[in-house]
Short mmCIF file of C-alpha atoms in Angstrom, two decimals:
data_model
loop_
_atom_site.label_atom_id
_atom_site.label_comp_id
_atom_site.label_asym_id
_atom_site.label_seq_id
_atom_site.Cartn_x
_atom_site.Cartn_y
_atom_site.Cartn_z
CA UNK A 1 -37.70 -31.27 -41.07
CA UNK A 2 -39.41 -28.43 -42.03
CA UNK A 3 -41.42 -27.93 -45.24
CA UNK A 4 -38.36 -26.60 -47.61
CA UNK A 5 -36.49 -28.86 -46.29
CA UNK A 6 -38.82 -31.61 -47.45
CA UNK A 7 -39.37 -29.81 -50.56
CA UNK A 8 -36.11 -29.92 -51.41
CA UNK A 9 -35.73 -33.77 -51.25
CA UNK A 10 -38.52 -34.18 -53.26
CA UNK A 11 -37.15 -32.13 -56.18
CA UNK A 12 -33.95 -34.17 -55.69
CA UNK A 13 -35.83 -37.43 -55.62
CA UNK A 14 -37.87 -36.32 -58.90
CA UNK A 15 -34.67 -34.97 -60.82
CA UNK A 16 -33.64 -37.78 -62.43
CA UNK A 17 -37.27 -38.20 -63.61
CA UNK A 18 -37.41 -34.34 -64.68
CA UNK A 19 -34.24 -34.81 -66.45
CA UNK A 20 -35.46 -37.52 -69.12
CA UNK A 21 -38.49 -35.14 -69.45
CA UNK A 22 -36.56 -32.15 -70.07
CA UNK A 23 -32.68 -33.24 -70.29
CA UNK A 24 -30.10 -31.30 -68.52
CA UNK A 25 -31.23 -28.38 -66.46
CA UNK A 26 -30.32 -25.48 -64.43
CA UNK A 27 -32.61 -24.68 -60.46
CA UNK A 28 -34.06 -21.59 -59.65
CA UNK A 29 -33.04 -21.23 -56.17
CA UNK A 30 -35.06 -18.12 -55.58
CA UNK A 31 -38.47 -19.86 -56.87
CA UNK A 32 -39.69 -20.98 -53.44
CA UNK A 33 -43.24 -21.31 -53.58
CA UNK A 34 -46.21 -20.63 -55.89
CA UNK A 35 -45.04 -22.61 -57.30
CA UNK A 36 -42.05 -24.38 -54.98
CA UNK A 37 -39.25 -24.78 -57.65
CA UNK A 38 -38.66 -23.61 -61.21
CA UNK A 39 -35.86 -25.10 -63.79
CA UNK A 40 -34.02 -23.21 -67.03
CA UNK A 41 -33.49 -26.20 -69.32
CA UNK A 42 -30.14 -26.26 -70.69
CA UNK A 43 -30.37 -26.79 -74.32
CA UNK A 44 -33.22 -24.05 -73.91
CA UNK A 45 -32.75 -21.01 -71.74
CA UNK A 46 -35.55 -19.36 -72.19
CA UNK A 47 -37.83 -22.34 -71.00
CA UNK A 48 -38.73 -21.92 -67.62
CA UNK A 49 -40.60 -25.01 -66.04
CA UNK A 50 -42.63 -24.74 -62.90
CA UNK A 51 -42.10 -27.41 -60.38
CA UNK A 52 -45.19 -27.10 -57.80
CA UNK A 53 -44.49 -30.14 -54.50
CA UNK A 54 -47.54 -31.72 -52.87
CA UNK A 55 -48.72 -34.25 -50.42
CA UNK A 56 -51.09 -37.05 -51.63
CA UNK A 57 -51.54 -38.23 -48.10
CA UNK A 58 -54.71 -37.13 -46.00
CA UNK A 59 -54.27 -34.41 -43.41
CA UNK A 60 -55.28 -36.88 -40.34
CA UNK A 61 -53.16 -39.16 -41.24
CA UNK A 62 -49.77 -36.94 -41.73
CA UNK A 63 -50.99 -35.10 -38.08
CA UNK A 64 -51.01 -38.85 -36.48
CA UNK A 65 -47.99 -40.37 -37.87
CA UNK A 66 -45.79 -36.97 -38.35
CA UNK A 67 -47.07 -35.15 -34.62
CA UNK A 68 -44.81 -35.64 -31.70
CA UNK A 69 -46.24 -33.00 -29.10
CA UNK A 70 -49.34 -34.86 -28.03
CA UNK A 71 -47.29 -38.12 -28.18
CA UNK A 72 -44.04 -36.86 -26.06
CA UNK A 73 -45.24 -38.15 -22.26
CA UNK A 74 -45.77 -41.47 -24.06
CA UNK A 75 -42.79 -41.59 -26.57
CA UNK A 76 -40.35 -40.66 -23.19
CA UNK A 77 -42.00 -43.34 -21.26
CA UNK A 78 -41.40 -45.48 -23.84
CA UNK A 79 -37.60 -44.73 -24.62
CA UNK A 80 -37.46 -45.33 -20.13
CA UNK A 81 -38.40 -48.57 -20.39
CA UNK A 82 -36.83 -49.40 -23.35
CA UNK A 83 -33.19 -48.88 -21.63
CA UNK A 84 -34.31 -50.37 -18.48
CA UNK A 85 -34.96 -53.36 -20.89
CA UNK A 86 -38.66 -53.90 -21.35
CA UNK A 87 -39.71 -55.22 -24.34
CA UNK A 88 -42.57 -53.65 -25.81
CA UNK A 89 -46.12 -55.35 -26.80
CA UNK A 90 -47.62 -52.87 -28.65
CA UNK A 91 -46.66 -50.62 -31.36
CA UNK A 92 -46.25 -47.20 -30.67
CA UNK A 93 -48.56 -45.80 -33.58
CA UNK A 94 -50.65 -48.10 -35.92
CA UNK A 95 -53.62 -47.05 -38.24
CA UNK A 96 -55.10 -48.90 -41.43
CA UNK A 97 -54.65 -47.06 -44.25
CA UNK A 98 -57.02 -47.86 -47.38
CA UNK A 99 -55.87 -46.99 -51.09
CA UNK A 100 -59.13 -45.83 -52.68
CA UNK A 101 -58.93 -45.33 -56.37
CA UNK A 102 -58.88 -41.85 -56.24
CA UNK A 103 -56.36 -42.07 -52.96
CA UNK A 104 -54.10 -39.50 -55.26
CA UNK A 105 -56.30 -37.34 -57.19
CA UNK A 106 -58.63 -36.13 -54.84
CA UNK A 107 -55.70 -35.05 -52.86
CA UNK A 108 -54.56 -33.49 -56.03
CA UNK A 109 -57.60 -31.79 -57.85
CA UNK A 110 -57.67 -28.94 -56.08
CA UNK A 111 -54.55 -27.94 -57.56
CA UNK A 112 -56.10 -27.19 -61.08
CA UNK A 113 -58.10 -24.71 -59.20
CA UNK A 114 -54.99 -22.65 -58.62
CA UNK A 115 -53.03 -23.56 -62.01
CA UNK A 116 -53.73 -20.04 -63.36
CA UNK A 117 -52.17 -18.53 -60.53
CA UNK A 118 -48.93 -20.15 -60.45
CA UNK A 119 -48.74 -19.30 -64.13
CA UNK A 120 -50.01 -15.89 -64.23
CA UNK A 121 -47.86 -13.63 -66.10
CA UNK A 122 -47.31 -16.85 -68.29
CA UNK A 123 -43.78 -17.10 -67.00
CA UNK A 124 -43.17 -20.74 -67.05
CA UNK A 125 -43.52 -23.02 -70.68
CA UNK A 126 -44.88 -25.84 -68.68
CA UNK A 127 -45.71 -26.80 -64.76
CA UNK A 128 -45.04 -30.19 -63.49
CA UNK A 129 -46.52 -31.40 -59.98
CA UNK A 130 -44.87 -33.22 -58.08
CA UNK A 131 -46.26 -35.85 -55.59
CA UNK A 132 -45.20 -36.91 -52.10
CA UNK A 133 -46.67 -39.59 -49.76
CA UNK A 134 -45.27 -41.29 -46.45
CA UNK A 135 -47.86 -43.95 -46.67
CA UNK A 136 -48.19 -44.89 -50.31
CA UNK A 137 -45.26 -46.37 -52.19
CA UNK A 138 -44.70 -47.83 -56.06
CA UNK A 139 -43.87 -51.35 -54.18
CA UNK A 140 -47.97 -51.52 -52.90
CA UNK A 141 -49.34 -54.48 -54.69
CA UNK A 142 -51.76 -52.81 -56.85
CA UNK A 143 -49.91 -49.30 -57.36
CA UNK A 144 -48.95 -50.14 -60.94
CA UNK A 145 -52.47 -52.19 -62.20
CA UNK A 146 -54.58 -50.09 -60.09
CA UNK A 147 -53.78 -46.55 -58.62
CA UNK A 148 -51.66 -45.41 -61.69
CA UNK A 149 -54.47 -46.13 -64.05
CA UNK A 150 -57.08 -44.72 -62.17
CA UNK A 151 -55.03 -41.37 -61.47
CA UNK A 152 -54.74 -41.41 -65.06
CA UNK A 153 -57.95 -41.91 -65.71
CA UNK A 154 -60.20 -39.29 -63.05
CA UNK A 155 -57.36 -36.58 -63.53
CA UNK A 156 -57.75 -36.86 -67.57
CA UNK A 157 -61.49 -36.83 -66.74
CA UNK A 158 -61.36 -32.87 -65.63
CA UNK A 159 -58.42 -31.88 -68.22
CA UNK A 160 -56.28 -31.60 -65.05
CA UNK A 161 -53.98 -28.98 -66.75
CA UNK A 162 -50.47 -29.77 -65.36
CA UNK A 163 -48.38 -31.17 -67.76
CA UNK A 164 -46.81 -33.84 -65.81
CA UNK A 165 -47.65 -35.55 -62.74
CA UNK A 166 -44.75 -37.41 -60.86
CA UNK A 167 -44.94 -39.41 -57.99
CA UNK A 168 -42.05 -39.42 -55.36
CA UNK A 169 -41.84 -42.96 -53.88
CA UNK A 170 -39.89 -42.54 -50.71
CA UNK A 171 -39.12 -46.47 -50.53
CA UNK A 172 -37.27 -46.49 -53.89
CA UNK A 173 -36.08 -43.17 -53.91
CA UNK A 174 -37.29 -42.48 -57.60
CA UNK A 175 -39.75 -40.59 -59.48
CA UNK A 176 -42.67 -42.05 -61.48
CA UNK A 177 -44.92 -40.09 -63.97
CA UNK A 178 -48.64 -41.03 -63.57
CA UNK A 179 -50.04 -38.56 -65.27
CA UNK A 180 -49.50 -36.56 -69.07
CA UNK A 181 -51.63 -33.94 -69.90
CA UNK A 182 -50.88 -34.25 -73.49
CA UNK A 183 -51.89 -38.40 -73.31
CA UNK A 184 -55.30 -38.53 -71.78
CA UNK A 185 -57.00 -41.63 -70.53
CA UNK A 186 -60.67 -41.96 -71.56
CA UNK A 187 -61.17 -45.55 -70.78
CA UNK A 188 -62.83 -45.90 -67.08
CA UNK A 189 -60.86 -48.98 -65.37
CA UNK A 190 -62.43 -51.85 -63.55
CA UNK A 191 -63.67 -50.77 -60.05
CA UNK A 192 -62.22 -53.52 -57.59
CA UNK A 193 -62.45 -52.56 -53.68
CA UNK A 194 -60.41 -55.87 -53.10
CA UNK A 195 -57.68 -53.39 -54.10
CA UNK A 196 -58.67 -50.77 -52.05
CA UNK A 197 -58.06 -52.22 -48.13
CA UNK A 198 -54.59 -50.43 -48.31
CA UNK A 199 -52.09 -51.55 -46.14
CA UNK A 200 -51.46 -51.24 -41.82
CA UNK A 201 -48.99 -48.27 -41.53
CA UNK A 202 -47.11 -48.66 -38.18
CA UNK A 203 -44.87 -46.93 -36.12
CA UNK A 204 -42.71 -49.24 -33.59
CA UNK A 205 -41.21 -46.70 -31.67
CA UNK A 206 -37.72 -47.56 -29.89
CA UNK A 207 -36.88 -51.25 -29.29
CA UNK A 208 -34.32 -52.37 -26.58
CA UNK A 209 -31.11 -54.13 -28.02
CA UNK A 210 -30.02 -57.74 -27.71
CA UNK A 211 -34.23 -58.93 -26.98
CA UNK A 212 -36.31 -60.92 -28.50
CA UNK A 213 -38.81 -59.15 -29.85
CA UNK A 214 -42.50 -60.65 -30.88
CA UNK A 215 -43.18 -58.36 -34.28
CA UNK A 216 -45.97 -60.31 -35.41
CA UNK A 217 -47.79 -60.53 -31.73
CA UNK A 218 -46.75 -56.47 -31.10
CA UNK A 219 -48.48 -55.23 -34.35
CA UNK A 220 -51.39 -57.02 -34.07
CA UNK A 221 -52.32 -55.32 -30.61
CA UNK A 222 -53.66 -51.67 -30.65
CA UNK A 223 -51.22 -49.31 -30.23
CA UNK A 224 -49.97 -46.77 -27.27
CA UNK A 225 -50.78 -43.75 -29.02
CA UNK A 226 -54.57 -43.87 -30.64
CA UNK A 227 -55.77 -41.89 -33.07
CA UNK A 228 -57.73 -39.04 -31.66
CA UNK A 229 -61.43 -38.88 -32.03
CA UNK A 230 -63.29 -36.04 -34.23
CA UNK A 231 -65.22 -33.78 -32.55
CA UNK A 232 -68.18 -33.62 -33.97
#
């Protein structure tokens, strides 16, 4: 999919959450980026609200999981011996992913840096951001007692000036707001790296039908396609 494409799930996925912020509302389907989206609220047509649509995951990560050009020979080669029957004993793409405290808002704090811009002729009555990940998602153990109040907590610590911040979680298909300009967080929580390891995101690739297949052995080996080292 390409990014509008994306974009455009996202706003879907965070509509029902915009619409108990806002009630009933109207899209701009011209307002494509700068920010991404834009709403008329209904009850008020002369409130325009700027939706702006971002990734909280780290570059690396998305190129890994989300490229398939470096990974074709291997991914064909796979999807061979996966008809001829072969049961694979490795996972095609595996990487440990830690949730640092500040997993969402450094990914995010750049964004006050262009607020101004996206409101520059003062067009818009408020601008939400909106939050994406493919990694991280509201059912991680310590999203709730952990990331949320820290995100709450560093963003309120630099006035991030977005009104709202709502996270997309892909795995429940709904929209959580971690973040209110208007209720800041001054209260530093409880620094716990316990919290932090993250989880072990993992691609399978394509597993032959009527097999037994080992998932516990498989994702504990390395996988087919590694992670490509920095150049320094």
């Amino acid at each position: 999919m390409n990014k509008l494409e994306l974009e455009n799930i996202a706003f879907e996925t965070a509509r029902e959450c915009l619409e108990k912020i806002y009630g009933t509302f109207e899209r701009v389907l011209e307002q494509i980026d700068s920010p991404d989206a834009a709403i008329i609220i209904d009850r008020k047509p002369n409130h325009v609200i700027g939706i702006e649509i971002t990734s909280a995951d780290k570059p690396e990560d998305k190129q890994y999981f989300n490229d398939e050009k470096h990974s074709k020979k291997a991914q064909w080669e796979q999807i061979e011996e996966c008809i001829n029957g072969v049961v694979p004993d490795r996972p095609f793409k595996s990487a440990s992913i830690p949730f640092q405290n500040d997993y969402i808002f450094e990914a995010i704090r750049s964004k006050a840096d262009r607020f101004d811009a996206y409101n520059e002729n003062g067009k818009y009555r408020d601008i939400v951001l909106v939050v994406t990940s493919d990694l991280l998602n509201s059912t991680y153990t310590y999203f709730y007692d952990y990331i949320i109040p820290w995100t709450k907590y560093l963003l309120s610590s630099i006035n991030f000036p977005f009104r709202k911040v709502i996270f997309i979680c892909n795995e429940t298909s709904r929209g959580i707001i971690i973040y209110d300009s208007k209720k800041k967080v001054k209260s530093k929580p409880f620094r716990d790296q316990e919290k932090e390891l993250g989880v072990t995101h993992t691609h399978t690739g394509m597993l032959p039908v009527n097999k037994t297949v080992n998932l516990s052995a498989m994702l504990n080996r390395e996988p087919i396609v590694s992670r490509k080292n920095k150049k320094r």
